[in-house]
Amino acid sequence: MSKQEPLFVDSSELPGFHNLLGYRQASWEQDEAVIEVELQPRHLNLGGVIHGGVLTSLLDIALAQAGTYCPYPGRMRKAITLSLTTTFTGQCSSGTIRVTGRKRAGGTRIFNSTGEVHDDSGNLLAIAEGTFRIRSGSEKPEGVPI
C-alpha cells in the first residue's frame, strides 16, 4: 500500500480532549506516528513549564496511533490503553514539541509501543512505554467507518 495523508491534519478536527491538546499530525504510517504541539500557556503548569499530564496525554495518543494506522480514507482503527508508564527527563516552556510513537510488538489484538518527546532543540523531555488493545471491529487493516 502506498503512504497516504494522515487521517487528521490537526486535532482541531477532533472532538473533546484531543481538540483541547492542540496537536497536529506530523506523520502517520504503519508502526509509527508523530504529532507536534506548539506550546501555549494552557500547556504549562504553575511553574511555567510543560505540564506532565500534557506530555503523558500526547505520548498516550502517539503510542496508540503507532499500532492503529489505517490507510483507508474515511475509516479508522481504535485502541484502548491497558498500561502506560511515563518517565520525565526534561522541561521546556515554549516552542514546538515533537512526540514520536513506535509499535514494538504485538498480535492481532494487543500491542506494545514506546515513545519519546523532544523539544525543538532536540532535548529529550519524556519517554513512555505502553500496552494497548485494539477495540472490537478495529482488528483488520480497514478498521471501521469514522
PDB file of C-alpha atoms in Angstrom:
ATOM      1  CA  MET A   1       0.000   0.000   0.000  1.00  0.00           C
ATOM      2  CA  SER A   2       1.173   3.483  -0.728  1.00  0.00           C
ATOM      3  CA  LYS A   3       1.649   6.028   2.009  1.00  0.00           C
ATOM      4  CA  GLN A   4      -1.431   8.226   2.441  1.00  0.00           C
ATOM      5  CA  GLU A   5      -2.047  11.592   4.004  1.00  0.00           C
ATOM      6  CA  PRO A   6      -2.792  11.384   7.738  1.00  0.00           C
ATOM      7  CA  LEU A   7      -6.431  10.873   8.657  1.00  0.00           C
ATOM      8  CA  PHE A   8      -6.474  14.148  10.616  1.00  0.00           C
ATOM      9  CA  VAL A   9      -4.309  17.156   9.837  1.00  0.00           C
ATOM     10  CA  ASP A  10      -4.655  18.594  13.325  1.00  0.00           C
ATOM     11  CA  SER A  11      -6.594  17.969  16.499  1.00  0.00           C
ATOM     12  CA  SER A  12      -8.927  20.925  15.854  1.00  0.00           C
ATOM     13  CA  GLU A  13     -10.776  18.447  13.612  1.00  0.00           C
ATOM     14  CA  LEU A  14     -11.293  16.099  16.574  1.00  0.00           C
ATOM     15  CA  PRO A  15     -13.759  16.368  19.448  1.00  0.00           C
ATOM     16  CA  GLY A  16     -13.137  16.788  23.154  1.00  0.00           C
ATOM     17  CA  PHE A  17      -9.769  16.331  24.791  1.00  0.00           C
ATOM     18  CA  HIS A  18      -7.884  15.890  21.511  1.00  0.00           C
ATOM     19  CA  ASN A  19      -9.045  19.333  20.438  1.00  0.00           C
ATOM     20  CA  LEU A  20      -8.018  20.823  23.796  1.00  0.00           C
ATOM     21  CA  LEU A  21      -4.455  19.493  23.435  1.00  0.00           C
ATOM     22  CA  GLY A  22      -3.987  21.345  20.155  1.00  0.00           C
ATOM     23  CA  TYR A  23      -1.641  18.950  18.342  1.00  0.00           C
ATOM     24  CA  ARG A  24      -1.131  18.358  14.641  1.00  0.00           C
ATOM     25  CA  GLN A  25      -0.276  15.104  12.915  1.00  0.00           C
ATOM     26  CA  ALA A  26       3.264  15.453  11.525  1.00  0.00           C
ATOM     27  CA  SER A  27       3.302  11.917  10.094  1.00  0.00           C
ATOM     28  CA  TRP A  28       1.485   8.629  10.477  1.00  0.00           C
ATOM     29  CA  GLU A  29       2.416   5.358   8.858  1.00  0.00           C
ATOM     30  CA  GLN A  30       2.484   1.676   9.694  1.00  0.00           C
ATOM     31  CA  ASP A  31       4.109   1.224  13.159  1.00  0.00           C
ATOM     32  CA  GLU A  32       4.991   4.910  13.664  1.00  0.00           C
ATOM     33  CA  ALA A  33       3.119   8.110  14.482  1.00  0.00           C
ATOM     34  CA  VAL A  34       4.461  11.616  15.047  1.00  0.00           C
ATOM     35  CA  ILE A  35       2.482  14.521  16.484  1.00  0.00           C
ATOM     36  CA  GLU A  36       3.624  18.076  17.205  1.00  0.00           C
ATOM     37  CA  VAL A  37       2.388  20.785  19.535  1.00  0.00           C
ATOM     38  CA  GLU A  38       3.269  24.447  19.587  1.00  0.00           C
ATOM     39  CA  LEU A  39       3.261  25.165  23.313  1.00  0.00           C
ATOM     40  CA  GLN A  40       0.684  27.627  24.577  1.00  0.00           C
ATOM     41  CA  PRO A  41       0.067  28.927  28.120  1.00  0.00           C
ATOM     42  CA  ARG A  42      -2.658  26.252  28.531  1.00  0.00           C
ATOM     43  CA  HIS A  43       0.022  23.525  28.249  1.00  0.00           C
ATOM     44  CA  LEU A  44       2.110  24.850  31.158  1.00  0.00           C
ATOM     45  CA  ASN A  45       1.972  24.035  34.865  1.00  0.00           C
ATOM     46  CA  LEU A  46       2.130  26.566  37.717  1.00  0.00           C
ATOM     47  CA  GLY A  47       5.932  26.541  37.469  1.00  0.00           C
ATOM     48  CA  GLY A  48       5.736  27.790  33.865  1.00  0.00           C
ATOM     49  CA  VAL A  49       6.948  24.561  32.194  1.00  0.00           C
ATOM     50  CA  ILE A  50       5.031  21.955  30.210  1.00  0.00           C
ATOM     51  CA  HIS A  51       2.644  20.014  32.421  1.00  0.00           C
ATOM     52  CA  GLY A  52       3.401  16.316  32.894  1.00  0.00           C
ATOM     53  CA  GLY A  53      -0.226  15.495  32.156  1.00  0.00           C
ATOM     54  CA  VAL A  54       0.098  17.114  28.735  1.00  0.00           C
ATOM     55  CA  LEU A  55       3.240  15.097  27.981  1.00  0.00           C
ATOM     56  CA  THR A  56       1.605  11.870  29.159  1.00  0.00           C
ATOM     57  CA  SER A  57      -1.556  12.504  27.148  1.00  0.00           C
ATOM     58  CA  LEU A  58       0.387  13.218  23.968  1.00  0.00           C
ATOM     59  CA  LEU A  59       2.514  10.105  24.469  1.00  0.00           C
ATOM     60  CA  ASP A  60      -0.645   8.044  25.014  1.00  0.00           C
ATOM     61  CA  ILE A  61      -2.059   9.282  21.705  1.00  0.00           C
ATOM     62  CA  ALA A  62       1.118   8.767  19.665  1.00  0.00           C
ATOM     63  CA  LEU A  63       1.803   5.309  21.116  1.00  0.00           C
ATOM     64  CA  ALA A  64      -1.758   4.176  20.402  1.00  0.00           C
ATOM     65  CA  GLN A  65      -1.613   5.613  16.889  1.00  0.00           C
ATOM     66  CA  ALA A  66       1.605   3.685  16.226  1.00  0.00           C
ATOM     67  CA  GLY A  67      -0.397   0.467  16.413  1.00  0.00           C
ATOM     68  CA  THR A  68      -3.593   1.635  14.746  1.00  0.00           C
ATOM     69  CA  TYR A  69      -2.590   3.119  11.398  1.00  0.00           C
ATOM     70  CA  CYS A  70      -5.386   2.794   8.829  1.00  0.00           C
ATOM     71  CA  PRO A  71      -4.541   3.598   5.190  1.00  0.00           C
ATOM     72  CA  TYR A  72      -8.188   3.657   4.092  1.00  0.00           C
ATOM     73  CA  PRO A  73      -9.745   7.143   3.766  1.00  0.00           C
ATOM     74  CA  GLY A  74     -12.884   7.646   5.838  1.00  0.00           C
ATOM     75  CA  ARG A  75     -12.035   4.759   8.166  1.00  0.00           C
ATOM     76  CA  MET A  76     -10.058   4.373  11.369  1.00  0.00           C
ATOM     77  CA  ARG A  77      -8.740   1.842  13.858  1.00  0.00           C
ATOM     78  CA  LYS A  78      -9.159   2.349  17.598  1.00  0.00           C
ATOM     79  CA  ALA A  79      -7.268   1.179  20.672  1.00  0.00           C
ATOM     80  CA  ILE A  80      -7.712   1.238  24.429  1.00  0.00           C
ATOM     81  CA  THR A  81      -4.750   1.887  26.718  1.00  0.00           C
ATOM     82  CA  LEU A  82      -4.124  -1.035  29.078  1.00  0.00           C
ATOM     83  CA  SER A  83      -0.996   0.392  30.704  1.00  0.00           C
ATOM     84  CA  LEU A  84       1.228   3.419  30.224  1.00  0.00           C
ATOM     85  CA  THR A  85       4.452   4.252  32.018  1.00  0.00           C
ATOM     86  CA  THR A  86       5.957   7.702  31.572  1.00  0.00           C
ATOM     87  CA  THR A  87       9.354   8.961  32.706  1.00  0.00           C
ATOM     88  CA  PHE A  88      10.028  12.698  32.638  1.00  0.00           C
ATOM     89  CA  THR A  89      13.562  13.672  31.663  1.00  0.00           C
ATOM     90  CA  GLY A  90      13.467  17.404  30.889  1.00  0.00           C
ATOM     91  CA  GLN A  91      11.478  20.625  30.842  1.00  0.00           C
ATOM     92  CA  CYS A  92      10.573  23.354  28.418  1.00  0.00           C
ATOM     93  CA  SER A  93       8.200  26.295  28.393  1.00  0.00           C
ATOM     94  CA  SER A  94       7.994  27.415  24.767  1.00  0.00           C
ATOM     95  CA  GLY A  95       8.483  26.304  21.202  1.00  0.00           C
ATOM     96  CA  THR A  96       7.262  23.176  19.475  1.00  0.00           C
ATOM     97  CA  ILE A  97       7.490  19.709  20.944  1.00  0.00           C
ATOM     98  CA  ARG A  98       7.570  16.536  18.833  1.00  0.00           C
ATOM     99  CA  VAL A  99       6.094  13.259  20.089  1.00  0.00           C
ATOM    100  CA  THR A 100       7.059  10.015  18.338  1.00  0.00           C
ATOM    101  CA  GLY A 101       5.389   6.668  18.983  1.00  0.00           C
ATOM    102  CA  ARG A 102       6.664   3.345  17.602  1.00  0.00           C
ATOM    103  CA  LYS A 103       4.925  -0.017  17.720  1.00  0.00           C
ATOM    104  CA  ARG A 104       7.421  -2.582  19.015  1.00  0.00           C
ATOM    105  CA  ALA A 105       5.495  -5.862  19.185  1.00  0.00           C
ATOM    106  CA  GLY A 106       2.027  -7.303  19.156  1.00  0.00           C
ATOM    107  CA  GLY A 107      -0.554  -9.738  17.938  1.00  0.00           C
ATOM    108  CA  THR A 108      -3.976  -9.275  16.432  1.00  0.00           C
ATOM    109  CA  ARG A 109      -5.466  -7.505  19.474  1.00  0.00           C
ATOM    110  CA  ILE A 110      -2.705  -6.492  21.918  1.00  0.00           C
ATOM    111  CA  PHE A 111       0.378  -4.445  21.047  1.00  0.00           C
ATOM    112  CA  ASN A 112       3.229  -2.613  22.758  1.00  0.00           C
ATOM    113  CA  SER A 113       4.638   0.773  21.806  1.00  0.00           C
ATOM    114  CA  THR A 114       7.378   3.085  23.008  1.00  0.00           C
ATOM    115  CA  GLY A 115       7.739   6.796  22.538  1.00  0.00           C
ATOM    116  CA  GLU A 116       9.736   9.941  23.125  1.00  0.00           C
ATOM    117  CA  VAL A 117       9.072  13.655  23.382  1.00  0.00           C
ATOM    118  CA  HIS A 118      11.692  16.165  22.221  1.00  0.00           C
ATOM    119  CA  ASP A 119      11.688  19.950  22.254  1.00  0.00           C
ATOM    120  CA  ASP A 120      12.623  21.933  19.146  1.00  0.00           C
ATOM    121  CA  SER A 121      16.300  21.870  20.209  1.00  0.00           C
ATOM    122  CA  GLY A 122      16.260  18.071  20.291  1.00  0.00           C
ATOM    123  CA  ASN A 123      16.296  17.788  24.096  1.00  0.00           C
ATOM    124  CA  LEU A 124      14.544  14.697  25.464  1.00  0.00           C
ATOM    125  CA  LEU A 125      11.581  15.692  27.667  1.00  0.00           C
ATOM    126  CA  ALA A 126       9.904  12.347  28.346  1.00  0.00           C
ATOM    127  CA  ILE A 127       9.835   8.672  27.379  1.00  0.00           C
ATOM    128  CA  ALA A 128       6.998   6.171  27.643  1.00  0.00           C
ATOM    129  CA  GLU A 129       6.079   2.553  27.160  1.00  0.00           C
ATOM    130  CA  GLY A 130       2.537   1.320  26.755  1.00  0.00           C
ATOM    131  CA  THR A 131       0.364  -1.692  26.128  1.00  0.00           C
ATOM    132  CA  PHE A 132      -2.811  -1.269  24.086  1.00  0.00           C
ATOM    133  CA  ARG A 133      -5.767  -3.396  22.981  1.00  0.00           C
ATOM    134  CA  ILE A 134      -7.351  -2.962  19.590  1.00  0.00           C
ATOM    135  CA  ARG A 135     -11.051  -2.236  20.028  1.00  0.00           C
ATOM    136  CA  SER A 136     -13.555  -4.718  18.671  1.00  0.00           C
ATOM    137  CA  GLY A 137     -14.175  -4.171  14.976  1.00  0.00           C
ATOM    138  CA  SER A 138     -10.817  -2.438  14.501  1.00  0.00           C
ATOM    139  CA  GLU A 139      -8.667  -5.577  14.192  1.00  0.00           C
ATOM    140  CA  LYS A 140      -8.491  -5.568  10.399  1.00  0.00           C
ATOM    141  CA  PRO A 141      -6.381  -3.032   8.497  1.00  0.00           C
ATOM    142  CA  GLU A 142      -9.520  -1.427   7.037  1.00  0.00           C
ATOM    143  CA  GLY A 143     -10.763  -0.535  10.514  1.00  0.00           C
ATOM    144  CA  VAL A 144     -14.227   0.934  10.922  1.00  0.00           C
ATOM    145  CA  PRO A 145     -16.053   3.907   9.357  1.00  0.00           C
ATOM    146  CA  ILE A 146     -15.430   7.248  11.034  1.00  0.00           C
TER     147      ILE A 146
END
